[in-house]
Amino acid sequence: GAVVSQHPSRVICKSGTSVKIECRSLDFQATTMFWYRQFPKQSLMLMATSNEGSKATYEQGVEKDKFLINHASLTLSTLTVTSAHPEDSSFYICSASDTGIGYTFGSGTRLTVV
Amino acid sequence: QQQVKQSPQSLIVQKGGIPIINCAYENTAFDYFPWYQQFPGKGPALLIAIRPDVSEKKEGRFTISFNKSAKQFSLHIMDSQPGDSATYFCAASKSGNTPLVFGKGTRLSVIA
């Protein structure tokens, strides 16, 4: 079946630094990738949608300059949290989608900003 | 505006019981309705999904019932086991590679 690999699974960084999260579709080409954020005991909140080779579309309230999304190929999308602060600490999850495949989720990245 | 409303928020059942989780949606353009299971610290995993042209779909111990006129769908877990204890999310999306809209989730505990 379709597999999405997300790395790292956990990351701790200092306030003010940047963190990059990678999401790879291993056995299919992901036309579209989605990035979600999940706070403890809450649902997944869509942050942005990215199509290969295009600029990402961000949801209302999500700072595009803070959460940089790159989808340079059909198998790789990255989310960079720039100048991270403690309030950015959360669980970040990517999802890859393609026609006929449906939606496949990564295993998530627990970001802790200290 | 919450597009997909999920209930209950939490549910406790005895082993062997049949927990039922309900979702209601508002957007009639939705045509794909999946259910996901999520364990702590993990990403959501697809359990089962349905499209509006059928009223019920069964895969193993999981069954989706779909009522298009009422804009509601539900998940039934047959012969529930302690290993089914997790958070379950319903979701919906429109055709094409559009994002899933998630319900708020149901924390299920199956006790022996």
Coordinates of C-alpha atoms in Angstrom, one line a residue:
Chain A
G1 CA 0.0 0.0 0.0
A2 CA 0.9 3.7 -0.2
V3 CA 3.5 4.7 2.4
V4 CA 4.5 8.2 3.5
S5 CA 7.7 8.6 5.5
Q6 CA 7.9 11.6 7.8
H7 CA 11.1 12.7 9.6
P8 CA 12.1 13.4 12.2
S9 CA 9.6 11.8 14.5
R10 CA 10.7 14.0 17.4
V11 CA 12.8 17.2 17.5
I12 CA 13.7 19.6 20.3
C13 CA 15.0 22.9 19.3
K14 CA 15.9 26.2 21.0
S15 CA 13.7 29.2 20.7
G16 CA 14.7 31.3 17.6
T17 CA 16.1 28.5 15.6
S18 CA 14.5 26.8 12.5
V19 CA 13.4 23.3 12.1
K20 CA 12.8 21.3 8.9
I21 CA 10.4 18.4 8.7
E22 CA 10.5 16.1 5.7
C23 CA 7.6 14.1 4.2
R24 CA 8.3 11.6 1.4
S25 CA 5.9 9.4 -0.5
L26 CA 7.8 6.1 -0.9
D27 CA 5.9 4.2 -3.5
F28 CA 3.7 6.6 -5.3
Q29 CA 3.8 10.1 -6.7
A30 CA 2.0 12.6 -4.5
T31 CA 0.4 15.3 -6.6
T32 CA -0.7 17.1 -3.5
M33 CA 0.6 17.2 0.0
F34 CA -1.2 18.6 3.0
W35 CA 0.3 19.8 6.3
Y36 CA -1.6 19.5 9.5
R37 CA -1.0 20.6 13.1
Q38 CA -2.4 18.8 16.1
F39 CA -2.5 20.0 19.7
P40 CA -2.9 17.5 22.5
K41 CA -6.3 15.9 22.6
Q42 CA -7.5 18.0 19.7
S43 CA -8.2 17.3 16.0
L44 CA -6.0 17.8 13.0
M45 CA -6.0 21.4 11.8
L46 CA -5.1 22.0 8.2
M47 CA -2.2 24.4 7.8
A48 CA -1.5 24.4 4.1
T49 CA -2.0 22.5 0.8
S50 CA 0.9 22.2 -1.7
N51 CA 1.0 21.0 -5.2
E52 CA 4.2 19.9 -6.8
G53 CA 6.0 22.9 -8.4
S54 CA 3.5 25.4 -7.1
K55 CA 3.4 27.7 -4.1
A56 CA 1.6 26.4 -1.1
T57 CA -1.9 27.6 -0.2
Y58 CA -2.1 28.5 3.4
E59 CA -5.2 28.4 5.6
Q60 CA -6.4 31.5 7.2
G61 CA -4.4 32.4 10.3
V62 CA -1.3 30.4 9.3
E63 CA 1.7 32.6 8.8
K64 CA 3.3 31.6 5.5
D65 CA 6.6 33.3 6.4
K66 CA 6.8 31.3 9.5
F67 CA 5.8 27.9 8.1
L68 CA 7.7 27.6 4.9
I69 CA 6.5 24.7 2.6
N70 CA 8.4 23.4 -0.3
H71 CA 7.1 20.8 -2.7
A72 CA 9.9 20.6 -5.2
S73 CA 9.2 17.0 -6.4
L74 CA 6.3 14.5 -6.6
T75 CA 7.8 12.6 -3.7
L76 CA 9.1 15.2 -1.3
S77 CA 7.6 18.0 0.6
T78 CA 9.2 19.9 3.5
L79 CA 7.8 22.1 6.2
T80 CA 10.3 24.5 7.8
V81 CA 9.3 26.2 11.0
T82 CA 11.3 29.4 11.1
S83 CA 12.3 31.3 14.2
A84 CA 10.5 28.8 16.3
H85 CA 9.0 29.8 19.6
P86 CA 7.5 27.7 22.4
E87 CA 4.0 28.3 21.1
D88 CA 5.0 26.5 17.9
S89 CA 5.4 23.3 19.9
S90 CA 2.9 20.8 18.5
F91 CA 2.5 17.6 16.6
Y92 CA 2.9 18.2 12.8
I93 CA 1.5 15.6 10.4
C94 CA 1.8 15.5 6.6
S95 CA -0.5 13.8 4.2
A96 CA 0.1 12.9 0.6
S97 CA -2.6 12.5 -2.0
D98 CA -3.0 11.3 -5.5
T99 CA -5.8 10.3 -7.7
G100 CA -6.7 6.7 -7.0
I101 CA -4.5 6.5 -3.9
G102 CA -6.5 8.6 -1.6
Y103 CA -4.9 10.2 1.4
T104 CA -1.9 8.7 3.2
F105 CA -0.6 10.2 6.4
G106 CA 2.9 10.3 7.8
S107 CA 3.7 9.2 11.3
G108 CA 4.0 12.8 12.6
T109 CA 6.7 15.0 14.1
R110 CA 6.6 16.0 17.7
L111 CA 8.2 19.5 17.8
T112 CA 9.2 20.9 21.2
V113 CA 10.7 24.4 21.3
V114 CA 12.5 25.2 24.5
Chain B
Q1 CA -18.1 26.9 11.2
Q2 CA -17.5 23.3 11.9
Q3 CA -18.1 21.4 8.7
V4 CA -18.0 17.9 10.3
K5 CA -19.5 17.3 13.7
Q6 CA -18.5 14.2 15.6
S7 CA -20.0 12.6 18.7
P8 CA -19.5 11.4 21.3
Q9 CA -16.3 13.1 22.5
S10 CA -15.4 10.0 24.5
L11 CA -16.7 6.5 24.8
I12 CA -16.1 3.6 27.1
V13 CA -17.3 0.1 26.2
Q14 CA -16.8 -3.4 27.6
K15 CA -14.7 -5.9 25.6
G16 CA -16.9 -7.5 22.9
G17 CA -19.3 -4.4 22.8
I18 CA -20.1 -2.4 19.7
P19 CA -19.1 1.2 20.0
I20 CA -20.9 3.5 17.6
I21 CA -19.4 6.9 16.6
N22 CA -21.5 9.4 14.7
C23 CA -20.7 12.2 12.3
A24 CA -22.7 14.8 10.5
Y25 CA -21.7 17.0 7.7
E26 CA -23.0 20.2 6.1
N27 CA -21.4 20.5 2.7
T28 CA -23.3 18.5 0.2
A29 CA -20.3 18.7 -2.1
F30 CA -18.4 16.2 0.1
D31 CA -18.2 12.8 -1.6
Y32 CA -15.6 10.9 0.3
F33 CA -16.0 9.9 4.0
P34 CA -13.2 8.1 5.7
W35 CA -12.6 7.1 9.3
Y36 CA -9.2 7.2 10.8
Q37 CA -7.7 5.6 13.9
Q38 CA -5.0 7.4 15.8
F39 CA -2.8 6.1 18.6
P40 CA -0.9 8.6 20.8
G41 CA 2.2 10.0 19.1
K42 CA 1.3 8.4 15.8
G43 CA -0.3 9.7 12.6
P44 CA -3.8 8.8 11.6
A45 CA -4.3 5.4 9.9
L46 CA -7.2 4.8 7.5
L47 CA -9.7 2.3 8.8
I48 CA -12.5 2.4 6.2
A49 CA -14.0 4.9 3.8
I50 CA -17.3 5.2 1.9
R51 CA -18.7 7.2 -0.9
P52 CA -22.3 8.5 -1.1
D53 CA -23.5 6.0 -3.6
V54 CA -23.7 3.2 -1.0
S55 CA -25.4 3.1 2.4
E56 CA -23.2 0.7 4.1
K57 CA -19.7 -0.7 3.9
K58 CA -18.1 -3.4 5.9
E59 CA -14.4 -4.3 6.3
G60 CA -13.6 -6.8 8.9
R61 CA -14.9 -5.6 12.3
F62 CA -15.5 -2.1 11.0
T63 CA -18.8 -0.9 9.4
I64 CA -19.7 2.5 8.0
S65 CA -23.4 3.4 7.8
F66 CA -24.2 6.3 5.5
N67 CA -27.4 8.3 5.3
K68 CA -27.1 10.8 2.5
S69 CA -30.5 12.5 3.1
A70 CA -29.7 13.1 6.7
K71 CA -26.0 14.0 5.9
Q72 CA -24.8 11.6 8.6
F73 CA -22.5 8.7 8.7
S74 CA -21.4 6.4 11.5
L75 CA -18.7 3.9 12.5
H76 CA -19.5 0.6 14.2
I77 CA -16.8 -1.5 15.7
M78 CA -17.9 -5.1 16.1
D79 CA -16.5 -7.3 18.9
S80 CA -14.4 -4.5 20.3
Q81 CA -11.1 -5.3 21.9
P82 CA -8.8 -3.4 24.3
G83 CA -6.4 -2.9 21.4
D84 CA -9.1 -0.8 19.7
S85 CA -8.6 1.8 22.4
A86 CA -7.6 4.9 20.4
T87 CA -8.9 8.1 19.1
Y88 CA -11.2 7.9 16.1
F89 CA -11.7 10.7 13.6
C90 CA -14.3 11.0 10.9
A91 CA -13.5 13.1 7.9
A92 CA -14.9 14.3 4.6
S93 CA -13.6 15.7 1.4
K94 CA -14.7 16.9 -2.0
S95 CA -13.6 15.3 -5.2
G96 CA -10.1 15.9 -6.5
N97 CA -7.1 16.3 -4.3
T98 CA -8.8 18.6 -1.8
P99 CA -8.0 18.5 1.9
L100 CA -9.8 16.4 4.3
V101 CA -12.0 18.1 6.9
F102 CA -11.8 16.3 10.2
G103 CA -14.3 15.9 13.1
K104 CA -13.1 16.6 16.6
G105 CA -12.4 13.0 17.4
T106 CA -13.7 10.4 19.8
R107 CA -11.6 8.8 22.4
L108 CA -12.6 5.2 22.7
S109 CA -11.6 3.0 25.7
V110 CA -12.4 -0.7 25.5
I111 CA -12.1 -2.3 29.0
A112 CA -11.6 -5.9 29.6

